Each structure stands twice: as C-alpha cells, then as structure tokens.
PDB file of C-alpha atoms in Angstrom:
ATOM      1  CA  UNK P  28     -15.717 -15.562  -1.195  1.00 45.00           C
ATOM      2  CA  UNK P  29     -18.163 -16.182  -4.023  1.00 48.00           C
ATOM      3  CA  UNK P  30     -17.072 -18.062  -6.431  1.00 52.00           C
ATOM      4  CA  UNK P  31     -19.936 -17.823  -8.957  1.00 57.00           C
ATOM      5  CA  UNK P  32     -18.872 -14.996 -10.707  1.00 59.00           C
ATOM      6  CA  UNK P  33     -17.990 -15.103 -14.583  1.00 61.00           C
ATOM      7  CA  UNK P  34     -14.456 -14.503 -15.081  1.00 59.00           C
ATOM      8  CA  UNK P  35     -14.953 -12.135 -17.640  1.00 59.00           C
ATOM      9  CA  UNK P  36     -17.309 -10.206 -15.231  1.00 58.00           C
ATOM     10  CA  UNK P  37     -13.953 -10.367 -12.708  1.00 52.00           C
ATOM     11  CA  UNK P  38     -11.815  -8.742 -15.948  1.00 55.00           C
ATOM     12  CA  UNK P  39     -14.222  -6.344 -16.467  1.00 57.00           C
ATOM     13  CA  UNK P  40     -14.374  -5.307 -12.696  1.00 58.00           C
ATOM     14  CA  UNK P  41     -10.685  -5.420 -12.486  1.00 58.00           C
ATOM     15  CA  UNK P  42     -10.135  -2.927 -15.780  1.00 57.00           C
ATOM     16  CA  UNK P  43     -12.854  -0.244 -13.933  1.00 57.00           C
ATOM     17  CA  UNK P  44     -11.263  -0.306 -10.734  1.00 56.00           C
ATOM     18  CA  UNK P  45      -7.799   0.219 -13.123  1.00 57.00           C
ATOM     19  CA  UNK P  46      -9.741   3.101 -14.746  1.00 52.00           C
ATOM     20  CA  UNK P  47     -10.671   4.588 -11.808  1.00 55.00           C
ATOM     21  CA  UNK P  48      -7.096   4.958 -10.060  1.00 52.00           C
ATOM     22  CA  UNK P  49      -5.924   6.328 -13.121  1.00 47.00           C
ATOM     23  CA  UNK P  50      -8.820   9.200 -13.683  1.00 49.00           C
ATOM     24  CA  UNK P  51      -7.951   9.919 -10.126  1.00 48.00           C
ATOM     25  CA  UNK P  52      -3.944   9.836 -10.770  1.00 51.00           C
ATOM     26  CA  UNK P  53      -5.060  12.105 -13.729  1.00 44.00           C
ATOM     27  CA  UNK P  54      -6.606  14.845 -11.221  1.00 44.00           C
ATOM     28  CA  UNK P  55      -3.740  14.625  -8.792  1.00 45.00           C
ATOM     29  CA  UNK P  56      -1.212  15.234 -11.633  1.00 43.00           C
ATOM     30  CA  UNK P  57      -2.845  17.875 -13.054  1.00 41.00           C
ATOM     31  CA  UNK P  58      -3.583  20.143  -9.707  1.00 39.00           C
ATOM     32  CA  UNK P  59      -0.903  23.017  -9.076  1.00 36.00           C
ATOM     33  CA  UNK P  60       0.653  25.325 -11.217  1.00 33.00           C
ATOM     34  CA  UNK P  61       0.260  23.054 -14.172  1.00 34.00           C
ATOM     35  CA  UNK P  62      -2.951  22.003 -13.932  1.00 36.00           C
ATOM     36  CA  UNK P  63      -3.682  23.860 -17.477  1.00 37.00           C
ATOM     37  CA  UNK P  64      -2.477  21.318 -19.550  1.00 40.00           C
ATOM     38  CA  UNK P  65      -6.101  19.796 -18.562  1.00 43.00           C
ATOM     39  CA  UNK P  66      -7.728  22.098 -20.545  1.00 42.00           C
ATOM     40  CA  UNK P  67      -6.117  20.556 -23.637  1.00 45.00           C
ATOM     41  CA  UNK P  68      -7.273  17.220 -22.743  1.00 43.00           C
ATOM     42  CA  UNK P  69     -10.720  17.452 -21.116  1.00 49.00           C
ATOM     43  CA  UNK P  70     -11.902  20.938 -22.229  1.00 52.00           C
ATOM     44  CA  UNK P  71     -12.542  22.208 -19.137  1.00 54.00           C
ATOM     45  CA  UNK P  72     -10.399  24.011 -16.646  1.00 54.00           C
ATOM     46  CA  UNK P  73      -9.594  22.568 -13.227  1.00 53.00           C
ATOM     47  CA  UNK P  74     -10.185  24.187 -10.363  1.00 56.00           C
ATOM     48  CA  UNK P  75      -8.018  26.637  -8.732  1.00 61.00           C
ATOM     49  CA  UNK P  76      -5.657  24.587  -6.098  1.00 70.00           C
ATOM     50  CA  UNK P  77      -6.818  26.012  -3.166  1.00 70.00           C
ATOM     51  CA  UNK P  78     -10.169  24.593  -4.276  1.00 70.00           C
ATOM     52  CA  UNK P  79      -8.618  21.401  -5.511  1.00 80.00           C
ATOM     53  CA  UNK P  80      -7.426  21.048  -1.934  1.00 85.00           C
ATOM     54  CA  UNK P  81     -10.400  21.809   0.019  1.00 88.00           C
ATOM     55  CA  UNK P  82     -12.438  19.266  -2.346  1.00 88.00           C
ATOM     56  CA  UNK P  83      -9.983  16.544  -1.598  1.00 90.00           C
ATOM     57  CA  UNK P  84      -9.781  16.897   2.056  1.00 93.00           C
ATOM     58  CA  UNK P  85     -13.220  17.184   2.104  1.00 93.00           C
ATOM     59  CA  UNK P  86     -13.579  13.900  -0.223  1.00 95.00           C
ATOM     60  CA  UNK P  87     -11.172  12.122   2.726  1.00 96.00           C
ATOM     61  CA  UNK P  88     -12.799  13.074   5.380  1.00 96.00           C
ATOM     62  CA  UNK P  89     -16.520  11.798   3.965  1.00 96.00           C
ATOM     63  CA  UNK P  90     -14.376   8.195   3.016  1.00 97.00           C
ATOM     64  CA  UNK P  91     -13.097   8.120   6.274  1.00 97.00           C
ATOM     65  CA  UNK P  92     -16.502   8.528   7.926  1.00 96.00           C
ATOM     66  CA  UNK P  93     -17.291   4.879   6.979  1.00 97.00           C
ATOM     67  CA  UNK P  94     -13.722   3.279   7.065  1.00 97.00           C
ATOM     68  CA  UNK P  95     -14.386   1.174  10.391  1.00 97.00           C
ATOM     69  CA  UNK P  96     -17.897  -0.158   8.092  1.00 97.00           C
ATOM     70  CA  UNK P  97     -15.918  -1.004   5.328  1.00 98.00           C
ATOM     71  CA  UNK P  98     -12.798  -2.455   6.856  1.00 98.00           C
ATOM     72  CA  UNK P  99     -15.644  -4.606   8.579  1.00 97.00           C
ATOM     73  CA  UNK P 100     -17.140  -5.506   5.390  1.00 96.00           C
ATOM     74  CA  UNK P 101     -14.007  -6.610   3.134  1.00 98.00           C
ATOM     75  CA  UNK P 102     -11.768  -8.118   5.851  1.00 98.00           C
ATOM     76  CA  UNK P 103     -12.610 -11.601   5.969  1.00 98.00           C
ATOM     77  CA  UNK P 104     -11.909 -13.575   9.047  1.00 97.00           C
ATOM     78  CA  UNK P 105      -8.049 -14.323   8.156  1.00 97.00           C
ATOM     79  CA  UNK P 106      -7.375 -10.440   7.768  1.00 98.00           C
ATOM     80  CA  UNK P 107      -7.627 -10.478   3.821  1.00 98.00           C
ATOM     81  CA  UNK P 108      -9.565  -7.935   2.290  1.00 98.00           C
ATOM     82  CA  UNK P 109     -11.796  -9.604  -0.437  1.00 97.00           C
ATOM     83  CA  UNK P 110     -10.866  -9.667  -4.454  1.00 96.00           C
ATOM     84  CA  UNK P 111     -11.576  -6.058  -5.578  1.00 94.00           C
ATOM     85  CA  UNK P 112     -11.363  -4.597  -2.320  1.00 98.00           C
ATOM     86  CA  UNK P 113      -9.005  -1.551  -2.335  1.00 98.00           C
ATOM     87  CA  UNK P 114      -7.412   1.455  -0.304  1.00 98.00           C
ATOM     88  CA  UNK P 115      -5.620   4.684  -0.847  1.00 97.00           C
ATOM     89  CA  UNK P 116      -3.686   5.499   1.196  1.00 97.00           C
ATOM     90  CA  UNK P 117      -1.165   9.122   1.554  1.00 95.00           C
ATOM     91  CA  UNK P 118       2.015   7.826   2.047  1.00 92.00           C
ATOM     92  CA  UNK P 119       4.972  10.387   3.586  1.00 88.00           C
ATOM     93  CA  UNK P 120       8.448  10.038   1.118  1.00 83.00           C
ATOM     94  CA  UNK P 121      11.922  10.785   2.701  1.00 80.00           C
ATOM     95  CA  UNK P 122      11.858  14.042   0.621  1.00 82.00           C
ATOM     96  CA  UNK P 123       9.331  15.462   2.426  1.00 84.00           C
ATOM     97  CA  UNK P 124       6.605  15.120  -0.400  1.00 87.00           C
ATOM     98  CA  UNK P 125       3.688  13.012   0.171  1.00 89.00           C
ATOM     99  CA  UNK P 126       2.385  10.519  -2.415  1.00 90.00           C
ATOM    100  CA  UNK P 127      -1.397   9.255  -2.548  1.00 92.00           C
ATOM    101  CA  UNK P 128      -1.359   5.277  -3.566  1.00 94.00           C
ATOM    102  CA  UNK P 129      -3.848   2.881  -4.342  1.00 96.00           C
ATOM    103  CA  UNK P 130      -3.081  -0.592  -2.565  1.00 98.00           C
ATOM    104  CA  UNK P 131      -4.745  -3.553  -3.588  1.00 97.00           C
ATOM    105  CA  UNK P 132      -4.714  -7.020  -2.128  1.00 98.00           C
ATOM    106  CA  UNK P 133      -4.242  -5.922   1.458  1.00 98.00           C
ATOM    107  CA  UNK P 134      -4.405  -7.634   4.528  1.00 98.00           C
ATOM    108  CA  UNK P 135      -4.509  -7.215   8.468  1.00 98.00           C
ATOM    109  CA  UNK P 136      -2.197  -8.758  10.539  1.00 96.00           C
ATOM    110  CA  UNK P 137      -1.544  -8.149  14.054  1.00 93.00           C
ATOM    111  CA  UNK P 138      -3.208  -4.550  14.047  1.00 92.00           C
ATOM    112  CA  UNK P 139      -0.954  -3.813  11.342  1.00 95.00           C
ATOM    113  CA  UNK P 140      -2.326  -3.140   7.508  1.00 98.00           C
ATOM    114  CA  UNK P 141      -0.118  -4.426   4.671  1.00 97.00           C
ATOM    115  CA  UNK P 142      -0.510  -4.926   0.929  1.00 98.00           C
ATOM    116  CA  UNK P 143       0.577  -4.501  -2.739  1.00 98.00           C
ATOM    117  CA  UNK P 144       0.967  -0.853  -4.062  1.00 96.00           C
ATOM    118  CA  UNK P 145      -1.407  -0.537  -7.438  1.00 96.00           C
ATOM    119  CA  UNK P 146       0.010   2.331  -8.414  1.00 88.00           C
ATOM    120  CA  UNK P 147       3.954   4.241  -9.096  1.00 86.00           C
ATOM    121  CA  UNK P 148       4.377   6.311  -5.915  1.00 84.00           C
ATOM    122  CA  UNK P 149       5.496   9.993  -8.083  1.00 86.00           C
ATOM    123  CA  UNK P 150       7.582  11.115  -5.395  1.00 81.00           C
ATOM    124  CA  UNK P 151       9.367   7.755  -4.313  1.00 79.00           C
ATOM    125  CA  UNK P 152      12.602   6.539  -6.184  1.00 75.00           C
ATOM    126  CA  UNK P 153      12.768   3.619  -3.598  1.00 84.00           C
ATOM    127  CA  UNK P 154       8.832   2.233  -4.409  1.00 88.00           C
ATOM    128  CA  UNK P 155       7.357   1.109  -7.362  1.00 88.00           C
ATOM    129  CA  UNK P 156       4.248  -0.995  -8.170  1.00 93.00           C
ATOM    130  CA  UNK P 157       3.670  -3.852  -7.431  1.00 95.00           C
ATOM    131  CA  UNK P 158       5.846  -3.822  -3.773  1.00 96.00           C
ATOM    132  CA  UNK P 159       4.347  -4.463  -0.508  1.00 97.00           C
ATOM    133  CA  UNK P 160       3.922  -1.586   1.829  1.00 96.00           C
ATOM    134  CA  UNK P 161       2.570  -1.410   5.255  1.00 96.00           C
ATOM    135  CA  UNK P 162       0.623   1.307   6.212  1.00 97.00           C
ATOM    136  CA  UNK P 163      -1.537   2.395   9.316  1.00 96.00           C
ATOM    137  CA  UNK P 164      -5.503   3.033   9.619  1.00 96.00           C
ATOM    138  CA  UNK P 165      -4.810   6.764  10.034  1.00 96.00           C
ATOM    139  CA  UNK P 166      -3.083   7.280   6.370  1.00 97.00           C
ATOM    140  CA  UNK P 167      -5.944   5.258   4.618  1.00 98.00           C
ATOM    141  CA  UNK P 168      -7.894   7.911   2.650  1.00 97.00           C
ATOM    142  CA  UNK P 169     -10.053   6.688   0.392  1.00 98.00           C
ATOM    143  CA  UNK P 170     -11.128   3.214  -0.336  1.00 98.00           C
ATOM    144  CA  UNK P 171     -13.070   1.150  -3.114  1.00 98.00           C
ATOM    145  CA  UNK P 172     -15.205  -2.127  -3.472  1.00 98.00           C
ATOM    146  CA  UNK P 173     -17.534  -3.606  -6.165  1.00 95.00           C
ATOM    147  CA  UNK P 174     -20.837  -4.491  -3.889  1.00 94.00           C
ATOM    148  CA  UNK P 175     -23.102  -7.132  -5.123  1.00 91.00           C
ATOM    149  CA  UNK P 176     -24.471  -5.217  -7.840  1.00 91.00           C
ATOM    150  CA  UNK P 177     -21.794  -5.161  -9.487  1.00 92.00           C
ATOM    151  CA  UNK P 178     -20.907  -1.308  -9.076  1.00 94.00           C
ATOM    152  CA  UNK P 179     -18.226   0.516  -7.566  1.00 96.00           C
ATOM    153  CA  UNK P 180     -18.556   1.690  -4.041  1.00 98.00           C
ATOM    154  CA  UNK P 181     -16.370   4.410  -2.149  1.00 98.00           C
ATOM    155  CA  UNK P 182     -14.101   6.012  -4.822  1.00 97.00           C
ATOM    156  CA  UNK P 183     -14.523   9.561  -3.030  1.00 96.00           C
ATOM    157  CA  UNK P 184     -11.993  11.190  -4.426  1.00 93.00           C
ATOM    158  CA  UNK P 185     -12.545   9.813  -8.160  1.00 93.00           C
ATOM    159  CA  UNK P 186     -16.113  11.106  -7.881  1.00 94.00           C
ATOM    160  CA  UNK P 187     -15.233  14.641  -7.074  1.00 90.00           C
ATOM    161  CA  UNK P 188     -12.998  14.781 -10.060  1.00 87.00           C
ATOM    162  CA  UNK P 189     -15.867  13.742 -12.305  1.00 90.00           C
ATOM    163  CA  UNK P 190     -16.403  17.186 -13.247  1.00 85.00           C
ATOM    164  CA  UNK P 191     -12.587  17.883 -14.394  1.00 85.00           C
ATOM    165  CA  UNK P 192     -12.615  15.284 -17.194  1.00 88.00           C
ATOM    166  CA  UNK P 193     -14.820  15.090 -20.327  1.00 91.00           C
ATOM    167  CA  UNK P 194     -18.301  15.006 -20.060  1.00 92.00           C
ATOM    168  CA  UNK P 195     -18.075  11.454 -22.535  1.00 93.00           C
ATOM    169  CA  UNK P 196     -15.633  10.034 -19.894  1.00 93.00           C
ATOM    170  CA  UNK P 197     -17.629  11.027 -16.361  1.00 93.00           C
ATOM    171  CA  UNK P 198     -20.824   9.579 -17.733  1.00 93.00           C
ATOM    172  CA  UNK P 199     -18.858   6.258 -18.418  1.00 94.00           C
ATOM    173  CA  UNK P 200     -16.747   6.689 -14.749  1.00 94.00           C
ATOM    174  CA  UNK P 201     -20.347   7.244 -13.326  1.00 94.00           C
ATOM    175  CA  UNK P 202     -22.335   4.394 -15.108  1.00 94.00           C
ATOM    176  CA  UNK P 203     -19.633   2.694 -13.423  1.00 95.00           C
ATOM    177  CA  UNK P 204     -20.035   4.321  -9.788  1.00 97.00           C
ATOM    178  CA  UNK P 205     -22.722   3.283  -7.586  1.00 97.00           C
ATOM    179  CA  UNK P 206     -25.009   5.715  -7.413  1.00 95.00           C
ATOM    180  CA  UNK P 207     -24.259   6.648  -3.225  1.00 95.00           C
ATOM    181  CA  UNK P 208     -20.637   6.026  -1.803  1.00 96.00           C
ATOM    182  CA  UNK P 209     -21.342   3.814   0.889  1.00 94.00           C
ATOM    183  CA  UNK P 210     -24.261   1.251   1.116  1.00 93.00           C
ATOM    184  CA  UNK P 211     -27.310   2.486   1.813  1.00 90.00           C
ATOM    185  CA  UNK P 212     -27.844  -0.010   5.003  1.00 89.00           C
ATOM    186  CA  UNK P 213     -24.382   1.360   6.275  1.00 89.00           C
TER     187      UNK P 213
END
C-alpha cells in the first residue's frame, strides 16, 4: 500500500469516487416511466428505457470483461482490496426487485467476497449503508479504482450516463475519468 500520498489528495479521491456513485444513482433513479423529471435538471432527455437497458447491460458486460484483471490488481495478498478500490454489485431483494450497490472496502475470504455497502439499497428495508454484505463474483457489475495517475478507472456504467447529465457536470465527471476503462497494459 503506498503510503506517500497527501491526505488531501486521499479526500479528494474519496469525494470523486462519492460523486461518481451518486451521478450513477442519479441515472438509475431517473430511468422508467419517470425518467422526465431529468429534463428539469440536466436539460436533456434520457433515453427511452429500452435503450437505458440495453446501454447498461452492455456497460456490464464490457466491466465484466476485465473483472478477473482487476480483482488481480486490487486484492492484495490478505484478500483486501486496496483503499479506493470499489465494486457494484446487483443485489436480488426479497420483493423481487433488484438493487445495484456500490461496496467499498471489500475483501476475499475463503472464495467468498464481502464488504461495506456505499450506498442505500432503494428496494431493501432490511439494508442500509454502511452494513456488510457478502456477495458472489457473478453479481459484481461494475467496478472502480484510482490507478497511479491519479484518475478513475472502470466506472462503466457512470461513463455511459455522461451524456444524460449537464454538459458542465460530464466534462468535470470526465476530467475525472481516465481516459480508457481499463489500463492500457491490461
């Protein structure tokens, strides 16, 4: 683990990756039948669900291409994935909805992945942040990590809703974003 980074660097790191889960908690909550009230906010108008849908299985499936590389690069030796390391992951509720969750610290233990929910399931009365979940490899979706340059890597699905928030914000989110997903020497 380095240790030789400023801890106002670590803040600022920690508030982006914040930023991030929320612009992407934005998009989810604003997809469906009420995805209008986006207009009011952004000026633009999200996509049509259907669309919506095929985006975001399509932004899964690209994250999930280079899970194995980046559980590889994150997990340390103990099982703990490094500071600013994080995963979403869909998570099925007794009600039959399914809720999408950010989960940062995590660990792996015994084949099994655990770690701290980052964000309030919307479906779940029984979960709320800050509890520890355990999940499996198959429901993580998306993932996130700041490489050494100091930018964001992964985010999949907050980089396909770049285009449904202001054009102010997406330039910030983006500035933010390395400029590929994964590594280049993945």
């Amino acid at each position: 683990m380095r240790t030789d980074i400023p801890l106002s660097t670590c803040k600022r790191r920690g508030r982006i990756l914040g930023l991030a889960m929320v612009l992407v908690g934005f998009a989810s909550a604003n997809s469906g039948p009420f995805g209008a009230s986006a207009v009011a906010r952004t000026g633009t108008f999200p996509a049509p669900e259907a669309v919506q849908k095929q985006q975001l299985s399509a932004a899964h499936a690209a994250a999930r291409e280079h899970l194995d590389r980046f559980f590889q690069s994150v997990l340390g030796s103990d099982g703990v994935a490094r500071k600013g390391a994080a995963v979403r992951v869909s998570i099925q509720m007794a009600n039959g909805k399914t809720d999408l969750v950010w989960v940062t610290p995590f660990a792996k233990q015994n084949g099994q992945y655990f770690g701290t929910l980052s964000d309030i399931p919307r479906h779940s009365v029984r979960l709320s942040q800050g509890d520890l979940i355990r999940f499996d490899r198959a429901q993580v979706v998306d993932w996130s990590f700041f490489g050494t340059d100091g930018r964001m890597y992964g985010n999949f699905t907050t980089r396909m809703i770049l285009n449904t928030v202001s054009s102010a914000r997406a330039a910030e989110i983006a500035a933010l974003l390395s400029d590929t997903a994964a590594p280049e020497d993945w």
